[in-house]
JSON list of N, CA, C and O in Angstrom, two decimals:
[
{"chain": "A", "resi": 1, "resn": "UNK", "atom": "N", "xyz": [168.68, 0.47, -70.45]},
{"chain": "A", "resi": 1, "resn": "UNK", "atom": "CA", "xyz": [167.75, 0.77, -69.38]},
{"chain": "A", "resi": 1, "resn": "UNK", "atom": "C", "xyz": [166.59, -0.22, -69.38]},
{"chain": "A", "resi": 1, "resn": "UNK", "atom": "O", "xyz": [166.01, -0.60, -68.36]},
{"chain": "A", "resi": 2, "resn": "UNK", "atom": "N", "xyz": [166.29, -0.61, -70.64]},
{"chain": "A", "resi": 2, "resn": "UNK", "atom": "CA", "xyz": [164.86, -1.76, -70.72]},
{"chain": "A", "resi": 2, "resn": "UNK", "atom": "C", "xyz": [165.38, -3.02, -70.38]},
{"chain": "A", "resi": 2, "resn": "UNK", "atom": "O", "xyz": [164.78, -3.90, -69.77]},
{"chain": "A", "resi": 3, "resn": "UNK", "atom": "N", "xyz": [166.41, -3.05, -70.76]},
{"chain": "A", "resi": 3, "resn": "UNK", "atom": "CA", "xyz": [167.22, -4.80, -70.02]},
{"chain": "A", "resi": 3, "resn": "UNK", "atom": "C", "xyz": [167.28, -4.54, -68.66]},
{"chain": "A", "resi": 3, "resn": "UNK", "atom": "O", "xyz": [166.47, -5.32, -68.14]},
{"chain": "A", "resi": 4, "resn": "UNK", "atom": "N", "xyz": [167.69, -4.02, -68.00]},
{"chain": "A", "resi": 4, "resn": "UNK", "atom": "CA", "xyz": [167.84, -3.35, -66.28]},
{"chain": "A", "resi": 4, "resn": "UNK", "atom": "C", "xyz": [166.28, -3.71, -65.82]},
{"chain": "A", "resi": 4, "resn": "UNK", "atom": "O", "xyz": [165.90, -4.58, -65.04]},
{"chain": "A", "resi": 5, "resn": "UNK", "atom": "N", "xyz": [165.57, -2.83, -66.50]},
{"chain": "A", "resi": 5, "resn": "UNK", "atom": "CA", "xyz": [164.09, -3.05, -65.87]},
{"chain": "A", "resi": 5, "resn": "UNK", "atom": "C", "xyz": [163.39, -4.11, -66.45]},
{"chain": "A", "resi": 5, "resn": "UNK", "atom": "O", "xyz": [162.21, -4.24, -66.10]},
{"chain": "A", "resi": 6, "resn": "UNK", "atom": "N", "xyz": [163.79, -4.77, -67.13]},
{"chain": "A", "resi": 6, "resn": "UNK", "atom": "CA", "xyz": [163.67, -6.09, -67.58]},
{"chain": "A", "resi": 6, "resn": "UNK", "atom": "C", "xyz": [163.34, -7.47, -66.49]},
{"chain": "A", "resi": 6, "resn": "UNK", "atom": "O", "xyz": [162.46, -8.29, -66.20]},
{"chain": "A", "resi": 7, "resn": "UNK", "atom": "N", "xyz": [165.11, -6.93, -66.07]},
{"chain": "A", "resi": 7, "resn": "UNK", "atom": "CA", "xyz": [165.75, -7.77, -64.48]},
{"chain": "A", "resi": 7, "resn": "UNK", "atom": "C", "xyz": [164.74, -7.55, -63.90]},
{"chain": "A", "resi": 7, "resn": "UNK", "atom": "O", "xyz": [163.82, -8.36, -63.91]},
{"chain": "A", "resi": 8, "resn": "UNK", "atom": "N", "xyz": [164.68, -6.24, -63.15]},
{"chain": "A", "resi": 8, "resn": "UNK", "atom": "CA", "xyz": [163.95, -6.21, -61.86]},
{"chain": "A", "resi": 8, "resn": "UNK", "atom": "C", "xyz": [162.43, -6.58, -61.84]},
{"chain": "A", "resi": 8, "resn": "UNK", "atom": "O", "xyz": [161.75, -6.74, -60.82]},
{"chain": "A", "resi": 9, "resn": "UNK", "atom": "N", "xyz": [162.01, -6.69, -63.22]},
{"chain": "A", "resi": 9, "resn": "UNK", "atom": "CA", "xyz": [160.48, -7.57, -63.21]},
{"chain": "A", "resi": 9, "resn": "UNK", "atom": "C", "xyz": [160.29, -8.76, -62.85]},
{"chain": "A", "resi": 9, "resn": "UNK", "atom": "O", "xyz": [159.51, -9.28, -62.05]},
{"chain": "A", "resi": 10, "resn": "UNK", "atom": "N", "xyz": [161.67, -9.42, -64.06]},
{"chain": "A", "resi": 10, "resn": "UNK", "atom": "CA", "xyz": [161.63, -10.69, -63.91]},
{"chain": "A", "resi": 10, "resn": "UNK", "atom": "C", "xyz": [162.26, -11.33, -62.37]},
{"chain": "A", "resi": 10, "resn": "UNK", "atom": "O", "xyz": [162.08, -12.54, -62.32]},
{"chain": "A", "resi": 11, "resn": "UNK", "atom": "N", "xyz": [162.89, -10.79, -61.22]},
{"chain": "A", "resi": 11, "resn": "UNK", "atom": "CA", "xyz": [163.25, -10.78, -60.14]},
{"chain": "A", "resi": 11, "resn": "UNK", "atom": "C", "xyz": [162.00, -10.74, -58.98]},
{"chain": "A", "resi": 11, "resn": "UNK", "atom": "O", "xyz": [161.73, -11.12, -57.84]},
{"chain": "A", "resi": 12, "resn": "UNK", "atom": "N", "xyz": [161.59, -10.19, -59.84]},
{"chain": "A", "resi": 12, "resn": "UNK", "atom": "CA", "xyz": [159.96, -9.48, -58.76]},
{"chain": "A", "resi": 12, "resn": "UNK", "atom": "C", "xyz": [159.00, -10.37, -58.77]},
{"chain": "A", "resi": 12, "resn": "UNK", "atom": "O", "xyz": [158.36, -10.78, -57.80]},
{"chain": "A", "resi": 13, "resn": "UNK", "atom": "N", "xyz": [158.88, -10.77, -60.21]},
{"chain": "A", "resi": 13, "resn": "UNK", "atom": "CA", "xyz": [157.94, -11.70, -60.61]},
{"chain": "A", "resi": 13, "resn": "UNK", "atom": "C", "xyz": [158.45, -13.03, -59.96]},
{"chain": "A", "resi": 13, "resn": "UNK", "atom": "O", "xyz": [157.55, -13.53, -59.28]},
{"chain": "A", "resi": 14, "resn": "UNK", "atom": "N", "xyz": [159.53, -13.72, -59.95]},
{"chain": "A", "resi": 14, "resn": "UNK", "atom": "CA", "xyz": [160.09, -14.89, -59.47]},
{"chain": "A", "resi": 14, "resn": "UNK", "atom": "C", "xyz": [159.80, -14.54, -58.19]},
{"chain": "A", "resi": 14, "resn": "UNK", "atom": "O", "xyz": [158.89, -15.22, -57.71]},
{"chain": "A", "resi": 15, "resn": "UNK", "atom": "N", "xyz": [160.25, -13.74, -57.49]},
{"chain": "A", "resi": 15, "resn": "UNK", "atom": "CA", "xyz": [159.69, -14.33, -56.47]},
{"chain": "A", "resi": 15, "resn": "UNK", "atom": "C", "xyz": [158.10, -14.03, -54.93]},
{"chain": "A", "resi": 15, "resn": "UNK", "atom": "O", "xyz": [157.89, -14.42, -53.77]},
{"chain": "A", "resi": 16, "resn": "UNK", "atom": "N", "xyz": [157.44, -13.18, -55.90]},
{"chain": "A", "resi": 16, "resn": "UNK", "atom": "CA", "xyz": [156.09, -13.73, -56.08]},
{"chain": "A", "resi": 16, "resn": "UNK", "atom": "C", "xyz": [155.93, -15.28, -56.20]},
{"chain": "A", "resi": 16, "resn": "UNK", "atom": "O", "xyz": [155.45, -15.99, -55.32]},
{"chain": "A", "resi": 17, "resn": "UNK", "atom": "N", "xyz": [156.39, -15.70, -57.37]},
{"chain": "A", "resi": 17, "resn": "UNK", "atom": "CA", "xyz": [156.20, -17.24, -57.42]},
{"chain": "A", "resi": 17, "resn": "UNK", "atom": "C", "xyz": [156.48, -18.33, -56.17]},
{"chain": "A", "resi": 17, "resn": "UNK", "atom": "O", "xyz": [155.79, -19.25, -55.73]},
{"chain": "A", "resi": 18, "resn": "UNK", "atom": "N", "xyz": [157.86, -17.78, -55.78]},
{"chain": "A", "resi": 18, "resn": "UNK", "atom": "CA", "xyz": [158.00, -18.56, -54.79]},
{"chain": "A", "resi": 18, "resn": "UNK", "atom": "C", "xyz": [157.62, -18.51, -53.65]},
{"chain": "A", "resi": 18, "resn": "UNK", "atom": "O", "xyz": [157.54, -19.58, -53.05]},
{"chain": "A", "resi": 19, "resn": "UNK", "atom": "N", "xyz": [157.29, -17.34, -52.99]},
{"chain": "A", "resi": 19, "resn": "UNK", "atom": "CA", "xyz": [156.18, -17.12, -52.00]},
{"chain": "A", "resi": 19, "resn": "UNK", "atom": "C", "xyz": [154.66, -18.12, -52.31]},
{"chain": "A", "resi": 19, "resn": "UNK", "atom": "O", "xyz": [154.49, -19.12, -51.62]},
{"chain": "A", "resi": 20, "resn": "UNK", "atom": "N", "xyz": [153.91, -17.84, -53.11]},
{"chain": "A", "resi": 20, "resn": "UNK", "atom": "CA", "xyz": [153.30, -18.87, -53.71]},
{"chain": "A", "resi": 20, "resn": "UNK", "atom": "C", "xyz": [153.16, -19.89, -53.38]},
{"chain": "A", "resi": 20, "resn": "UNK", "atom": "O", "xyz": [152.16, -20.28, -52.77]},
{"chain": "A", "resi": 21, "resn": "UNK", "atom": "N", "xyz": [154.44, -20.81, -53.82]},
{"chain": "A", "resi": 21, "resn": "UNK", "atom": "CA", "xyz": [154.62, -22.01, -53.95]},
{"chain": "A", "resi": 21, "resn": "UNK", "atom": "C", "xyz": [155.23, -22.32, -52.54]},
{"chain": "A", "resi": 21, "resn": "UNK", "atom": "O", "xyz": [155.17, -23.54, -52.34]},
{"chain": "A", "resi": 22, "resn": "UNK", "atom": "N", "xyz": [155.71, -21.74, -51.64]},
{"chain": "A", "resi": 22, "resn": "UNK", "atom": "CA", "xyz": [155.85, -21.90, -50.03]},
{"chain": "A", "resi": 22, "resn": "UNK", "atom": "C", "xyz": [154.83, -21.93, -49.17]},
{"chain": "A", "resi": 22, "resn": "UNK", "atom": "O", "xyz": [154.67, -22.69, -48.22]},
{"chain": "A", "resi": 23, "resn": "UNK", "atom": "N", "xyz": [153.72, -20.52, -49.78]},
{"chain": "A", "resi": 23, "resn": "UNK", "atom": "CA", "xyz": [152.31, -20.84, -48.51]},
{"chain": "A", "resi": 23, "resn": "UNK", "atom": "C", "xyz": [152.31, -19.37, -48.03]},
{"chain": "A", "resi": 23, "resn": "UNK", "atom": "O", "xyz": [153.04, -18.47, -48.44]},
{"chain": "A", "resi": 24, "resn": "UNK", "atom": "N", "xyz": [151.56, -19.32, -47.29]},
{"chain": "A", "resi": 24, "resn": "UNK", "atom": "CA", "xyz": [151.30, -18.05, -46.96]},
{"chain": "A", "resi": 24, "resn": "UNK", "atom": "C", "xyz": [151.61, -18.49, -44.93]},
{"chain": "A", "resi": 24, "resn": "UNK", "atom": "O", "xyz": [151.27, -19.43, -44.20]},
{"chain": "A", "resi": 25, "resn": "UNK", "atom": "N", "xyz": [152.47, -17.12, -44.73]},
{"chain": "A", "resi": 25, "resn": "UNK", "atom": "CA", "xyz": [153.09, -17.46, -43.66]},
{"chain": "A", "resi": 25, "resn": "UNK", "atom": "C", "xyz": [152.63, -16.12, -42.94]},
{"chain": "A", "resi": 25, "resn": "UNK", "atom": "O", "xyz": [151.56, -15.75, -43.43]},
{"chain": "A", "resi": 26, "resn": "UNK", "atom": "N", "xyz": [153.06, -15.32, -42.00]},
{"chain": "A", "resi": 26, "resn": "UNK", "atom": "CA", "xyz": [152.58, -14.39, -40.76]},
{"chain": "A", "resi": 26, "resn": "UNK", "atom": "C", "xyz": [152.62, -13.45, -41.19]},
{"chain": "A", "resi": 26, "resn": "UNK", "atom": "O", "xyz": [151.73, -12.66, -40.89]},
{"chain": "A", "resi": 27, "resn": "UNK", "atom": "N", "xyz": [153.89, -12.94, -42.33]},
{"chain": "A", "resi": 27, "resn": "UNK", "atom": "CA", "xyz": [154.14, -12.06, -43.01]},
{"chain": "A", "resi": 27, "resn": "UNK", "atom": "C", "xyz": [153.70, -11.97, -44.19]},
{"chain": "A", "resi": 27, "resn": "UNK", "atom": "O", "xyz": [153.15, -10.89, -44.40]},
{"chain": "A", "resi": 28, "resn": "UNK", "atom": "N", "xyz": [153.71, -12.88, -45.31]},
{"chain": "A", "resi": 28, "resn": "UNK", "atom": "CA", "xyz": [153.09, -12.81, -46.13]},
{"chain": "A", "resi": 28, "resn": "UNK", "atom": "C", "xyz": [151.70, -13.12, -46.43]},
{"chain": "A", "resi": 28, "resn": "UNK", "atom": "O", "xyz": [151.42, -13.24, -47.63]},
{"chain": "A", "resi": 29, "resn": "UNK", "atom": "N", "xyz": [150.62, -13.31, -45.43]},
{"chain": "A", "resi": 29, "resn": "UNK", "atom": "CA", "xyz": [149.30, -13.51, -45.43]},
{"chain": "A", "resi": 29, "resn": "UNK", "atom": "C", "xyz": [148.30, -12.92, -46.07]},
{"chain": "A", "resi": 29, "resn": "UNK", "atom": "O", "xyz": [147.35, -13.39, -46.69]},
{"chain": "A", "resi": 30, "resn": "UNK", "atom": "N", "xyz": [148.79, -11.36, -45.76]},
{"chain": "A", "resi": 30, "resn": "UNK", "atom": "CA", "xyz": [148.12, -10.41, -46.47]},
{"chain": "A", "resi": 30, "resn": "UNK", "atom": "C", "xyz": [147.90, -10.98, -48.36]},
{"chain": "A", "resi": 30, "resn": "UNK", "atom": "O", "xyz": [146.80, -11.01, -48.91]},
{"chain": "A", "resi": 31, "resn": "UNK", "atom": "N", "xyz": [148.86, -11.27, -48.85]},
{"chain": "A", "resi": 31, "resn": "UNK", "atom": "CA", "xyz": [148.43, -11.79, -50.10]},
{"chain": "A", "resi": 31, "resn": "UNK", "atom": "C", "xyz": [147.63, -12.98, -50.83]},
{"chain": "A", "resi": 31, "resn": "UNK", "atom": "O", "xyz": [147.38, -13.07, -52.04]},
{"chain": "A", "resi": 32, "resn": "UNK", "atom": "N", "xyz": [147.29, -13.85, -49.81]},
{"chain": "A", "resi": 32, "resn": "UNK", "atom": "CA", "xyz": [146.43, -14.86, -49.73]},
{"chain": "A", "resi": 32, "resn": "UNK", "atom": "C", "xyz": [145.16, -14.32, -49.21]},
{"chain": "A", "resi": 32, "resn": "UNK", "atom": "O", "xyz": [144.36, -15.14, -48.74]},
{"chain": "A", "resi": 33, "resn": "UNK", "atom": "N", "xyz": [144.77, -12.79, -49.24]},
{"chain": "A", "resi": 33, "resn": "UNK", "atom": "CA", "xyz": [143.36, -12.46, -48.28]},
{"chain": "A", "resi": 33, "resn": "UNK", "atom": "C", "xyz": [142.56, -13.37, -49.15]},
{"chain": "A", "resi": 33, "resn": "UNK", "atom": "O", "xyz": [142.01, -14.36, -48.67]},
{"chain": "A", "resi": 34, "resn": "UNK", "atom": "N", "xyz": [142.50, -13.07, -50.38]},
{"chain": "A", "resi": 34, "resn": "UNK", "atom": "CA", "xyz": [141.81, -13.72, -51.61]},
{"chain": "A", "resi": 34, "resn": "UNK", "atom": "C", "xyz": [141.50, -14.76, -52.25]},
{"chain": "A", "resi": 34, "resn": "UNK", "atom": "O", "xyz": [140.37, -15.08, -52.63]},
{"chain": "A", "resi": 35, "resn": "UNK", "atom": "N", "xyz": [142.77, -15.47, -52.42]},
{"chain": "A", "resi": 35, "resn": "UNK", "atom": "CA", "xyz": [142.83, -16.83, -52.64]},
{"chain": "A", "resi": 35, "resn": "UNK", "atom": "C", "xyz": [144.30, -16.57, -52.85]},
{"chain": "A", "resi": 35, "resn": "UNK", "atom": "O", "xyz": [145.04, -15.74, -52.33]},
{"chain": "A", "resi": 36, "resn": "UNK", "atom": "N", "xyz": [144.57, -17.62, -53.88]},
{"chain": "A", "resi": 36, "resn": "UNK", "atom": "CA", "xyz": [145.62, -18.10, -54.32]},
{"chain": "A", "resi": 36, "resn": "UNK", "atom": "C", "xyz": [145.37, -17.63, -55.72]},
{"chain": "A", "resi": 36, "resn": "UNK", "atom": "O", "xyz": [146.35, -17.59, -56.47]},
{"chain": "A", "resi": 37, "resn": "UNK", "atom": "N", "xyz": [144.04, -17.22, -56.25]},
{"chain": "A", "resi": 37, "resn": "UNK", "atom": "CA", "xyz": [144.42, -16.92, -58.20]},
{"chain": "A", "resi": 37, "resn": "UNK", "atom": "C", "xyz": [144.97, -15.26, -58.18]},
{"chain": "A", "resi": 37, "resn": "UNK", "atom": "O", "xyz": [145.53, -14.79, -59.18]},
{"chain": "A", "resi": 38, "resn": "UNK", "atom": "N", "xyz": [144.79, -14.61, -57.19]},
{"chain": "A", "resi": 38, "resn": "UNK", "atom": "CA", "xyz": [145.17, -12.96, -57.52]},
{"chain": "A", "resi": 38, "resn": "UNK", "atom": "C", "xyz": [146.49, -12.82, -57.20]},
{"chain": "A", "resi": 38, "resn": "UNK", "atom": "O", "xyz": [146.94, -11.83, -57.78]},
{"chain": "A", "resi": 39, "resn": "UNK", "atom": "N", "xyz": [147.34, -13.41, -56.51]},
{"chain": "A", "resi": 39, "resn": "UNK", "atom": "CA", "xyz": [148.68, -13.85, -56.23]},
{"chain": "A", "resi": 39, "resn": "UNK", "atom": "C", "xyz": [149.17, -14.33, -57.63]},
{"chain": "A", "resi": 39, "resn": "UNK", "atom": "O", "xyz": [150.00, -13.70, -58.28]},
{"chain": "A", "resi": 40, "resn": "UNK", "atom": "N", "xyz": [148.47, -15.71, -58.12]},
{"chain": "A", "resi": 40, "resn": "UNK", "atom": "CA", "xyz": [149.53, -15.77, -59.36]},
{"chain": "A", "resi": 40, "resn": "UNK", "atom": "C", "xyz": [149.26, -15.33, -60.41]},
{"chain": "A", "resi": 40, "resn": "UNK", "atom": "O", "xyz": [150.10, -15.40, -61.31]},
{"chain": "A", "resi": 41, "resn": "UNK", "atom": "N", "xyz": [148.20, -14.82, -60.62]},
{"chain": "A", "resi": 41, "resn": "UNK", "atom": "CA", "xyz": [147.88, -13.62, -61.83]},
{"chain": "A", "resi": 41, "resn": "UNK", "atom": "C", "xyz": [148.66, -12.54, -61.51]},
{"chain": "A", "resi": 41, "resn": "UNK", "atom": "O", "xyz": [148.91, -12.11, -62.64]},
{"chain": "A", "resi": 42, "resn": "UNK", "atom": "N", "xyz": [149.37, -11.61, -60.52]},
{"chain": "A", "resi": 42, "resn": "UNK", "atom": "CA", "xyz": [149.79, -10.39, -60.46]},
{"chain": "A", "resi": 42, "resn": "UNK", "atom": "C", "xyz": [151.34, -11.45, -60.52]},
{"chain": "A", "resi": 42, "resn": "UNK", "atom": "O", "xyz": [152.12, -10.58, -60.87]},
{"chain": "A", "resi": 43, "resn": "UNK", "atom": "N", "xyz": [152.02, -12.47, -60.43]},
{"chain": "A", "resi": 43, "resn": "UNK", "atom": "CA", "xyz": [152.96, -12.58, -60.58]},
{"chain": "A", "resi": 43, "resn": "UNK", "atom": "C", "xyz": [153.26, -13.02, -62.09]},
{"chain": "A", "resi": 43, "resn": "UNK", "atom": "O", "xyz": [154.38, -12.78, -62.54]},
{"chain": "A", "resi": 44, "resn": "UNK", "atom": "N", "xyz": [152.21, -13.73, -62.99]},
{"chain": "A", "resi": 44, "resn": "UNK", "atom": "CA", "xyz": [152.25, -13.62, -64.20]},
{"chain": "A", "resi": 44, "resn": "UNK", "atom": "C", "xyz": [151.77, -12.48, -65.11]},
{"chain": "A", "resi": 44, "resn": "UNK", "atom": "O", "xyz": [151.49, -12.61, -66.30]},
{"chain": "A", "resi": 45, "resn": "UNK", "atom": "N", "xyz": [151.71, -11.30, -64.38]},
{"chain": "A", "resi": 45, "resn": "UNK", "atom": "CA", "xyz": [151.42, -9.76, -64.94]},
{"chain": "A", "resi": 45, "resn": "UNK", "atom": "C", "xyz": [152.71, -9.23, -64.86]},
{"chain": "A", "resi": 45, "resn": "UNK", "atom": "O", "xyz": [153.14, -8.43, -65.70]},
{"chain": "A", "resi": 46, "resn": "UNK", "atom": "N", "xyz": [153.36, -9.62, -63.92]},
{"chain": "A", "resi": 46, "resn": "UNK", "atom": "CA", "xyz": [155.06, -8.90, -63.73]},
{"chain": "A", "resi": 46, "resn": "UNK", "atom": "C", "xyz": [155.87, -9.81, -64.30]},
{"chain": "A", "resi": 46, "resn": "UNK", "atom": "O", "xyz": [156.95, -9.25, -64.50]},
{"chain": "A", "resi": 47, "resn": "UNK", "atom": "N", "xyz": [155.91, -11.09, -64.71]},
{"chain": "A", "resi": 47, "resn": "UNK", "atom": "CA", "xyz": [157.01, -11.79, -65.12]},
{"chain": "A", "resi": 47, "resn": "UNK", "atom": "C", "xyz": [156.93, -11.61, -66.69]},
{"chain": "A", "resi": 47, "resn": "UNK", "atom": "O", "xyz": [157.86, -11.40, -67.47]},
{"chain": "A", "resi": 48, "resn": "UNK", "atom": "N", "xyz": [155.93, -11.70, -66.87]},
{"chain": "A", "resi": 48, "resn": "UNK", "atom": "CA", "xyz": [155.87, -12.08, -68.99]},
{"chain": "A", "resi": 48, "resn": "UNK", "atom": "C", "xyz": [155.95, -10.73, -69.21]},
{"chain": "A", "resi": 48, "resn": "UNK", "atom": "O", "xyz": [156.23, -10.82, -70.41]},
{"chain": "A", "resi": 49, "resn": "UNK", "atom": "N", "xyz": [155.90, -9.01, -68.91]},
{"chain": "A", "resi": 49, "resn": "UNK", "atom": "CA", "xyz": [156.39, -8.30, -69.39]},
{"chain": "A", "resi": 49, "resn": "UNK", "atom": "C", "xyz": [157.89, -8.29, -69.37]},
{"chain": "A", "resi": 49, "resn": "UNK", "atom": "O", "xyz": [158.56, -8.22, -70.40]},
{"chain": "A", "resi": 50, "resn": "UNK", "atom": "N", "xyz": [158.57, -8.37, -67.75]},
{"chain": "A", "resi": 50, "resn": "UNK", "atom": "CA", "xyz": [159.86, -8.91, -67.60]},
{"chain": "A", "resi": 50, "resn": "UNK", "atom": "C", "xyz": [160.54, -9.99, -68.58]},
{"chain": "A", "resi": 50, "resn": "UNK", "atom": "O", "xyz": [161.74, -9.95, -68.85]},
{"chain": "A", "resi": 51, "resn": "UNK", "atom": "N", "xyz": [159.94, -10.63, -68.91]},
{"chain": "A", "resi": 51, "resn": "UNK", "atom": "CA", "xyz": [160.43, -11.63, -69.94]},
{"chain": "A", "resi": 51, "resn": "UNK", "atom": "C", "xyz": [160.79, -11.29, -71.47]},
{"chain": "A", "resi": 51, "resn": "UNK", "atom": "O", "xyz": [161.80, -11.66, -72.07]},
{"chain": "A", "resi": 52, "resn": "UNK", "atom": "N", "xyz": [159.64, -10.43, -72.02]},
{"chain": "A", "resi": 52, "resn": "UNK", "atom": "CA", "xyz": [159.52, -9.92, -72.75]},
{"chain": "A", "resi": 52, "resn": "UNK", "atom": "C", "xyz": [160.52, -8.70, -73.96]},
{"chain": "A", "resi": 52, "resn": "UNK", "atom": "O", "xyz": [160.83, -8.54, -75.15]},
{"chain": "A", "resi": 53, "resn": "UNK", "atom": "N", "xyz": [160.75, -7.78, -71.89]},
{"chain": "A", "resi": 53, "resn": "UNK", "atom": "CA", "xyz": [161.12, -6.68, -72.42]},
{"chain": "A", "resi": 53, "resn": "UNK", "atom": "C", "xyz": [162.93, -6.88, -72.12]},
{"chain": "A", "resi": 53, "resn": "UNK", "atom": "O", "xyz": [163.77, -6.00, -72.26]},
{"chain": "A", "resi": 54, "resn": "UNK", "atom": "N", "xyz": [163.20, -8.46, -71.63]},
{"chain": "A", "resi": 54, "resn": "UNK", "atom": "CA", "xyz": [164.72, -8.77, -71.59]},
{"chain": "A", "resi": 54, "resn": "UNK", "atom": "C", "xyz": [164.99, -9.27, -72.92]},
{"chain": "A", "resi": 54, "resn": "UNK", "atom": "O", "xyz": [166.00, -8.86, -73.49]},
{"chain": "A", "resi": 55, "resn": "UNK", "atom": "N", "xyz": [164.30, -10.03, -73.45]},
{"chain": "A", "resi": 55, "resn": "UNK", "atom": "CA", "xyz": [164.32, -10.62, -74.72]},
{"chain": "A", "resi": 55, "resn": "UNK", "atom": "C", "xyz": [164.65, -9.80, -75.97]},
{"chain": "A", "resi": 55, "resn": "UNK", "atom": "O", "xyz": [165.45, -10.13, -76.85]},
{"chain": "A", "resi": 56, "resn": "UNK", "atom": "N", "xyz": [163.84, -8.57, -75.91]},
{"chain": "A", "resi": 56, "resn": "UNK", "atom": "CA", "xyz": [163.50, -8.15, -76.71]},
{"chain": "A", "resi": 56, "resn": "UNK", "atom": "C", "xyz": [165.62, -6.68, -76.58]},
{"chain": "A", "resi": 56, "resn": "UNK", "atom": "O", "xyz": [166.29, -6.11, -77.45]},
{"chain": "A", "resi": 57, "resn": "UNK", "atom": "N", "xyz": [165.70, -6.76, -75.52]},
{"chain": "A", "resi": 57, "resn": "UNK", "atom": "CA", "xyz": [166.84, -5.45, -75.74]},
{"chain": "A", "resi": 57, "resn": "UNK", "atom": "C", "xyz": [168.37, -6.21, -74.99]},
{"chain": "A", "resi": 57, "resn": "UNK", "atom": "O", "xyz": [169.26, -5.69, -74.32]},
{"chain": "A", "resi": 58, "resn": "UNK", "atom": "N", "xyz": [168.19, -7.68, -75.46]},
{"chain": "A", "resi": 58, "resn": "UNK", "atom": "CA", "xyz": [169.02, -8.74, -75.19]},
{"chain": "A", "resi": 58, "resn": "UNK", "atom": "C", "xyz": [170.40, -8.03, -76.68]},
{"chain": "A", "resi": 58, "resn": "UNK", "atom": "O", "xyz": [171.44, -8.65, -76.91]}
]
């Protein structure tokens, strides 16, 4: 079950990133209200537990 939810962090978290790294478009705007650091701080809050908790029940 911790590898499963492992995935879906590290899935979640990726692509946060790539939204990111595309721009902020009509739909995704709302996440740029701020800047650009609260976007990749909440996607490096979801990936390194995801990373973590795959590693760890690998």
């Amino acid at each position: 079950m911790k590898k499963i939810l492992g995935i879906i962090l590290i899935i979640i978290g990726f692509c946060l990133v790539v939204v990111i790294k595309i721009g902020p478009s009509r739909e995704t705007s709302w996440l740029f209200k701020y800047g650009e650091l609260i976007p990749i701080l909440l996607g490096a809050a979801i990936l390194i537990p995801g990373l973590v908790l795959y590693n760890k029940n690998r």
